Coordinates of C-alpha atoms in Angstrom, one line a residue:
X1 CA 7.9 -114.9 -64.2
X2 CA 10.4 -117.5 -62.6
X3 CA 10.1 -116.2 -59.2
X4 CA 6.3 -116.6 -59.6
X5 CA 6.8 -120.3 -60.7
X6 CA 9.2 -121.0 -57.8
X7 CA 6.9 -119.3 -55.5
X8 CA 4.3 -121.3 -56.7
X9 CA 6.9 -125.1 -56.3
X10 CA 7.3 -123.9 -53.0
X11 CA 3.8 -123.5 -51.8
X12 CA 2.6 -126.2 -53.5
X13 CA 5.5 -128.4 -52.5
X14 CA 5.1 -127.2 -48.6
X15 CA 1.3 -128.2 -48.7
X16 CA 1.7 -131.3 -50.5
X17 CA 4.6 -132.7 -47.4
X18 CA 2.5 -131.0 -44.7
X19 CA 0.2 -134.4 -44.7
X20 CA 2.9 -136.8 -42.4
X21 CA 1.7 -140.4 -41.9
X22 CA 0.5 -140.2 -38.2
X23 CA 3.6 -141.5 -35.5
X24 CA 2.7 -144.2 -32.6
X25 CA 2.8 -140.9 -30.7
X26 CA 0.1 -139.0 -32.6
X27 CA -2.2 -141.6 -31.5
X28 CA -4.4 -141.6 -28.1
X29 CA -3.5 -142.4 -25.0
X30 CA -5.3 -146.1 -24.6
X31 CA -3.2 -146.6 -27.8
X32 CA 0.4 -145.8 -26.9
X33 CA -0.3 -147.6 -24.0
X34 CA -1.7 -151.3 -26.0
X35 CA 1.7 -150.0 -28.1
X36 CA 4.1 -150.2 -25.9
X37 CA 3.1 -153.4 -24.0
X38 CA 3.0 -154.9 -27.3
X39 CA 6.2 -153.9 -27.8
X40 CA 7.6 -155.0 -24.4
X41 CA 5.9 -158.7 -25.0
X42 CA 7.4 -158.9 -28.4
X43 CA 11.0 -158.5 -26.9
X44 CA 10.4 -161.0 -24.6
X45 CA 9.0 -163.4 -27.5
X46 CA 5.8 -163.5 -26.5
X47 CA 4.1 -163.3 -29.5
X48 CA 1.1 -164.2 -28.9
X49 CA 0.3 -161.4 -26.3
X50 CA 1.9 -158.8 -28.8
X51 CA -0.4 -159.3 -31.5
X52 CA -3.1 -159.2 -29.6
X53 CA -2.1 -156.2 -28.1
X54 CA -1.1 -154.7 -31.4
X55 CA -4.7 -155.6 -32.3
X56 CA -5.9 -153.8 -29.6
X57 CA -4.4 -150.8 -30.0
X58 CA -5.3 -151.0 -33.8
X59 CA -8.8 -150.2 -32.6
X60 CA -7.6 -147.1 -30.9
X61 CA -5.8 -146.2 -33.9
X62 CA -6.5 -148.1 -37.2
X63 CA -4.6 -146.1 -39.7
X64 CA -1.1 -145.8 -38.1
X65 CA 1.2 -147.4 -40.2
X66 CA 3.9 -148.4 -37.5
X67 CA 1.3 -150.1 -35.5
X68 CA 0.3 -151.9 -38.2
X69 CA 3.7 -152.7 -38.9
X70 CA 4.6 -154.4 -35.9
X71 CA 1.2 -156.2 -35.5
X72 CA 2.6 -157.9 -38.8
X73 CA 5.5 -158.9 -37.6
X74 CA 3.9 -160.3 -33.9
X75 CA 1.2 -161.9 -36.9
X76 CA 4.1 -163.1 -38.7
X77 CA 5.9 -164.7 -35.5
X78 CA 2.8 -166.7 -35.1
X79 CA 1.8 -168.2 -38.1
X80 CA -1.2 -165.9 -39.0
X81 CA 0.3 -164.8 -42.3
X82 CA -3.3 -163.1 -43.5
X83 CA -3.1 -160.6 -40.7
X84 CA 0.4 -160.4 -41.5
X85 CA -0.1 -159.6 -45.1
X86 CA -3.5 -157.5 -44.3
X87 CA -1.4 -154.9 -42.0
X88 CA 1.2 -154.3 -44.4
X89 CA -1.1 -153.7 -47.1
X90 CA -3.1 -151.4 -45.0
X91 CA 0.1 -150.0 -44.1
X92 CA 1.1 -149.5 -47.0
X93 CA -2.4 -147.8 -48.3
X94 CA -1.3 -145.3 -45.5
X95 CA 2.2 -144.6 -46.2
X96 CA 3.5 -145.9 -50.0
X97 CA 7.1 -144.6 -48.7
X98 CA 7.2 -147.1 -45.6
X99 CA 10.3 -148.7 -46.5
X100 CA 10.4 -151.6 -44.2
X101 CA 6.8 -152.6 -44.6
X102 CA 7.1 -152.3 -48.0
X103 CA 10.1 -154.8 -47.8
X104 CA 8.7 -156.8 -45.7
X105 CA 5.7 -156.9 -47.8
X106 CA 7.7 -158.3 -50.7
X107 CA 9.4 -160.7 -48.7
X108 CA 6.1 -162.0 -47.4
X109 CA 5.0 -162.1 -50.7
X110 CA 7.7 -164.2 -52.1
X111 CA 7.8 -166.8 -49.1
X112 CA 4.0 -167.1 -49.0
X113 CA 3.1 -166.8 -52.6
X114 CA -0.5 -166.2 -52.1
X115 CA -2.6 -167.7 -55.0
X116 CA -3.8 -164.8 -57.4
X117 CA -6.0 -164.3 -60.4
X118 CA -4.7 -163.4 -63.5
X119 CA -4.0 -159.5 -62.9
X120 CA -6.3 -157.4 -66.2
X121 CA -5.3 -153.9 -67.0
X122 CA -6.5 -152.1 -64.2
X123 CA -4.6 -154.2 -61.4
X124 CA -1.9 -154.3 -63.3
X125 CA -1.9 -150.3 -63.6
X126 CA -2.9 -150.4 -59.9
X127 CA 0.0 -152.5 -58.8
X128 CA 2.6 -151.0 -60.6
X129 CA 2.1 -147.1 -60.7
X130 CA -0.7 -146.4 -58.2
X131 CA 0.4 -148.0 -55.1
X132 CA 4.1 -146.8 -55.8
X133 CA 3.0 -143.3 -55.3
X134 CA 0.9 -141.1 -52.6
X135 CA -2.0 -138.8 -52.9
X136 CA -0.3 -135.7 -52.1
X137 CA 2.2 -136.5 -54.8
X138 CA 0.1 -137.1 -57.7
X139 CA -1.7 -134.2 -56.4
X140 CA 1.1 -131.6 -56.2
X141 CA 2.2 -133.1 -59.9
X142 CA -1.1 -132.6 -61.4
X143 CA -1.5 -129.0 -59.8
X144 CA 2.2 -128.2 -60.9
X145 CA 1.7 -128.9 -64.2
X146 CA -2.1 -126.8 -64.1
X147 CA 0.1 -123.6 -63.1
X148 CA 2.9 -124.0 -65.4
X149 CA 1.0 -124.8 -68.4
X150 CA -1.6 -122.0 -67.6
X151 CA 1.3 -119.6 -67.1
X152 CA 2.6 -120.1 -70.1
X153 CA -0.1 -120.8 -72.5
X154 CA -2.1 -117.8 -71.1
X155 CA 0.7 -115.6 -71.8
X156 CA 1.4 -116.9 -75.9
X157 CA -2.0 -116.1 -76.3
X158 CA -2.0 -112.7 -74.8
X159 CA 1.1 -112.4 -76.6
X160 CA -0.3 -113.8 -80.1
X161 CA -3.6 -111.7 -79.7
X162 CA -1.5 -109.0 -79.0
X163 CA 0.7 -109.6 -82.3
X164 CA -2.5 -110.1 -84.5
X165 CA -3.7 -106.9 -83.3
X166 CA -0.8 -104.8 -84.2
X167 CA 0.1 -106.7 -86.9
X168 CA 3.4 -108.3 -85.7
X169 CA 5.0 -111.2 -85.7
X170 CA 3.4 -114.5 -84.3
X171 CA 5.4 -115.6 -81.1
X172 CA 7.1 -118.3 -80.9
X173 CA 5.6 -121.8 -79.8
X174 CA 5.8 -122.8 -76.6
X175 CA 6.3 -126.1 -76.8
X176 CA 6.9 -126.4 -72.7
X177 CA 3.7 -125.2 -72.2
X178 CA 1.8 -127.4 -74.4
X179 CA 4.1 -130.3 -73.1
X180 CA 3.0 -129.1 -69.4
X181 CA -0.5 -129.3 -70.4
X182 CA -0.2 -133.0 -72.1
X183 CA 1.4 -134.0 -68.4
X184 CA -1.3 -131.5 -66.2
X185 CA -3.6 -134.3 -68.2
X186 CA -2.3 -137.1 -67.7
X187 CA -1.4 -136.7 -64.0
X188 CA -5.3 -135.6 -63.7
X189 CA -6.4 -139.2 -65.2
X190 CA -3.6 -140.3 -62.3
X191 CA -5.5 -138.7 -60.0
X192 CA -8.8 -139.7 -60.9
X193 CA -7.3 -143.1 -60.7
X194 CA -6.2 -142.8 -57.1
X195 CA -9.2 -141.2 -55.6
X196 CA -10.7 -144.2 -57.3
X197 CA -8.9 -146.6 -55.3
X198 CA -8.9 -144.8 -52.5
X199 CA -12.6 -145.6 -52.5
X200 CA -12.8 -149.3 -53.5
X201 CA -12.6 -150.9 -50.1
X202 CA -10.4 -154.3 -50.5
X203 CA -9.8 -157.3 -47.6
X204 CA -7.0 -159.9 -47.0
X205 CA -8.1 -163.1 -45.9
X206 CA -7.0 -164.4 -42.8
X207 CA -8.2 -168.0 -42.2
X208 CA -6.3 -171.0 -44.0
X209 CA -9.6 -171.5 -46.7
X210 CA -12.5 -170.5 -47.0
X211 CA -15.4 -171.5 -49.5
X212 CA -16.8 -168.8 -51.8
X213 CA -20.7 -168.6 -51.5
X214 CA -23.1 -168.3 -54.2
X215 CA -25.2 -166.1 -51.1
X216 CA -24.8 -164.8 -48.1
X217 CA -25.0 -167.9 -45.9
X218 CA -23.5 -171.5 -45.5
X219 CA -26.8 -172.6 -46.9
X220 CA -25.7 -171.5 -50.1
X221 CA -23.2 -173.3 -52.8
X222 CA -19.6 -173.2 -52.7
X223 CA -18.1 -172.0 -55.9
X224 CA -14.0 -172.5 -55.4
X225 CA -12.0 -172.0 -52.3
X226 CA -9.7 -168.6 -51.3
X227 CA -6.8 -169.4 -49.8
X228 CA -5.2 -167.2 -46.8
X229 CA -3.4 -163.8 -48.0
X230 CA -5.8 -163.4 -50.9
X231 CA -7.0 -160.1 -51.3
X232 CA -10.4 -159.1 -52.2
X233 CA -12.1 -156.3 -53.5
X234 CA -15.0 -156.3 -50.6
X235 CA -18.7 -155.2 -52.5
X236 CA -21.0 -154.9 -50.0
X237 CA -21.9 -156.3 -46.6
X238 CA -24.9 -157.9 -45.1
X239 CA -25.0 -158.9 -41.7
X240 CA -22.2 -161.3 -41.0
X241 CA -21.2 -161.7 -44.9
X242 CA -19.5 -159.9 -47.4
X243 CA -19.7 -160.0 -50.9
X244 CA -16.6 -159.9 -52.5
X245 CA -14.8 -160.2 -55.7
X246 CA -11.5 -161.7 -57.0
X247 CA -9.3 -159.2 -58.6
X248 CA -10.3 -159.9 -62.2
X249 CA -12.2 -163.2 -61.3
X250 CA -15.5 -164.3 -59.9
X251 CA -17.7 -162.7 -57.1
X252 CA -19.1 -164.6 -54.3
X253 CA -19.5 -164.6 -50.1
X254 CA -17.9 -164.7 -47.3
X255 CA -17.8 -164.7 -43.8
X256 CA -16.9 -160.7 -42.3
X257 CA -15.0 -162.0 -39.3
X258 CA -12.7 -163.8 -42.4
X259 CA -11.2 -161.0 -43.5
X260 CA -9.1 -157.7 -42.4
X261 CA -9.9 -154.5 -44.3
X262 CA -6.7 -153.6 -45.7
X263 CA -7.5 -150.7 -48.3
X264 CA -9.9 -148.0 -49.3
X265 CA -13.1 -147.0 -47.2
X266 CA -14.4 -148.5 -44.6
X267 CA -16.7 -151.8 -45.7
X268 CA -18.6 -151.6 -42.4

């Protein structure tokens, strides 16, 4: 029985780590390339050249965290702190373990202080528990907890049926098991949670202000300003504009080219 349950840790665990964020090196060619003459004009405090080759070799590879990472800190260097904010977040999105963009993040954070709604219960929940932990974690939890709760539970009942049939005594509870099965549950609302999020698609802005349309135009009326590092939960997308909502707050427009997608599926 334990050997089957360790078996089962081990395999699950082994599948669950297999998923590595992807290295600089993973990337294509074009992209190590833009990477390392990014890297080369950042030593030699050029900072303006290194973000915009970080930039370009984001295109080549959008989703690696370490080129994120340093295109934040060229961003940084320069004054653009939305682009700055925007790659960490997206780095972060990647790789929740990233220790140093995740400290730099904070840092950013505190020295910036971005404006923000007031968080409701699903941000909240968001900030604090979702983005603390990756997919494949929750995932191998949740799938733990299935298997160890089934093992057990299918087993009392055999056991009970078994009992009742012979007459014997009733086995004992076990409590493990129906403690296994409360967690198996709750790790599956986790889940749901996450695959959730994974699907909203949010945006940092990265220009100083920006008025928030009533429509998709500069025709239309301004409602209130967002200020540089906001991010925004990004709706939909027509033509040039984007309709996008304050975490918790109002919904409105704004210019594409204003923002950097920094979470969940691609906006356009």
């Amino acid at each position: 029985m334990m050997k089957l349950i360790f078996s089962v840790i081990f395999l699950l665990g082994s599948l669950c780590y297999a998923d590595t964020p992807p290295k600089v090196e993973d990337s294509n060619k074009q992209a190590q390339e833009l990477y390392l003459e990014g890297t080369n004009l950042y030593q030699n405090k050029d900072y303006q050249g290194a973000f915009e080759k970080f930039s370009k070799s984001l295109e080549e590879a959008p989703f690696n965290p370490y080129i994120l990472y340093n295109m934040s800190l060229s961003a940084f260097k320069i004054q653009k702190v939305g682009y700055a904010l925007g790659g960490l977040r997206r780095a972060l999105y990647v790789d929740p373990y990233f220790g140093q963009a995740n400290e730099f993040l904070t840092f950013l954070t505190q020295k910036v202080n971005p404006p923000t709604e007031e968080l409701g219960f699903w941000e909240f929940y968001r900030d604090q528990l979702l983005s603390a932990f990756s997919f494949n974690v929750i995932f191998f939890l949740t799938l733990f907890f299935c298997v160890y709760a089934g093992i057990l539970l299918i087993r009392y009942f055999a056991k009970k049926k078994h009992a009742f049939l012979k007459d014997l005594r009733s086995p004992a509870v076990p409590w493990a098991g129906y403690i296994s099965f409360f967690l198996f549950v709750l790790c599956l609302l986790v889940l749901s949670s996450k695959i959730y999020d994974y699907i909203v698609p949010r945006g940092t802005l990265v220009i100083t202000t920006q008025d928030l349309k009533s429509g998709p135009g500069d025709d239309f009326n301004s409602l209130l300003k967002v200020t540089e590092g906001q991010e925004l939960i990004i709706n939909q997308s027509r033509e040039d504009w984007a309709q996008v909502k304050l975490p918790g707050g109002i919904s409105g427009w704004v210019p594409k080219s204003s923002l950097f997608f920094s979470s969940g599926r691609s906006p356009w």
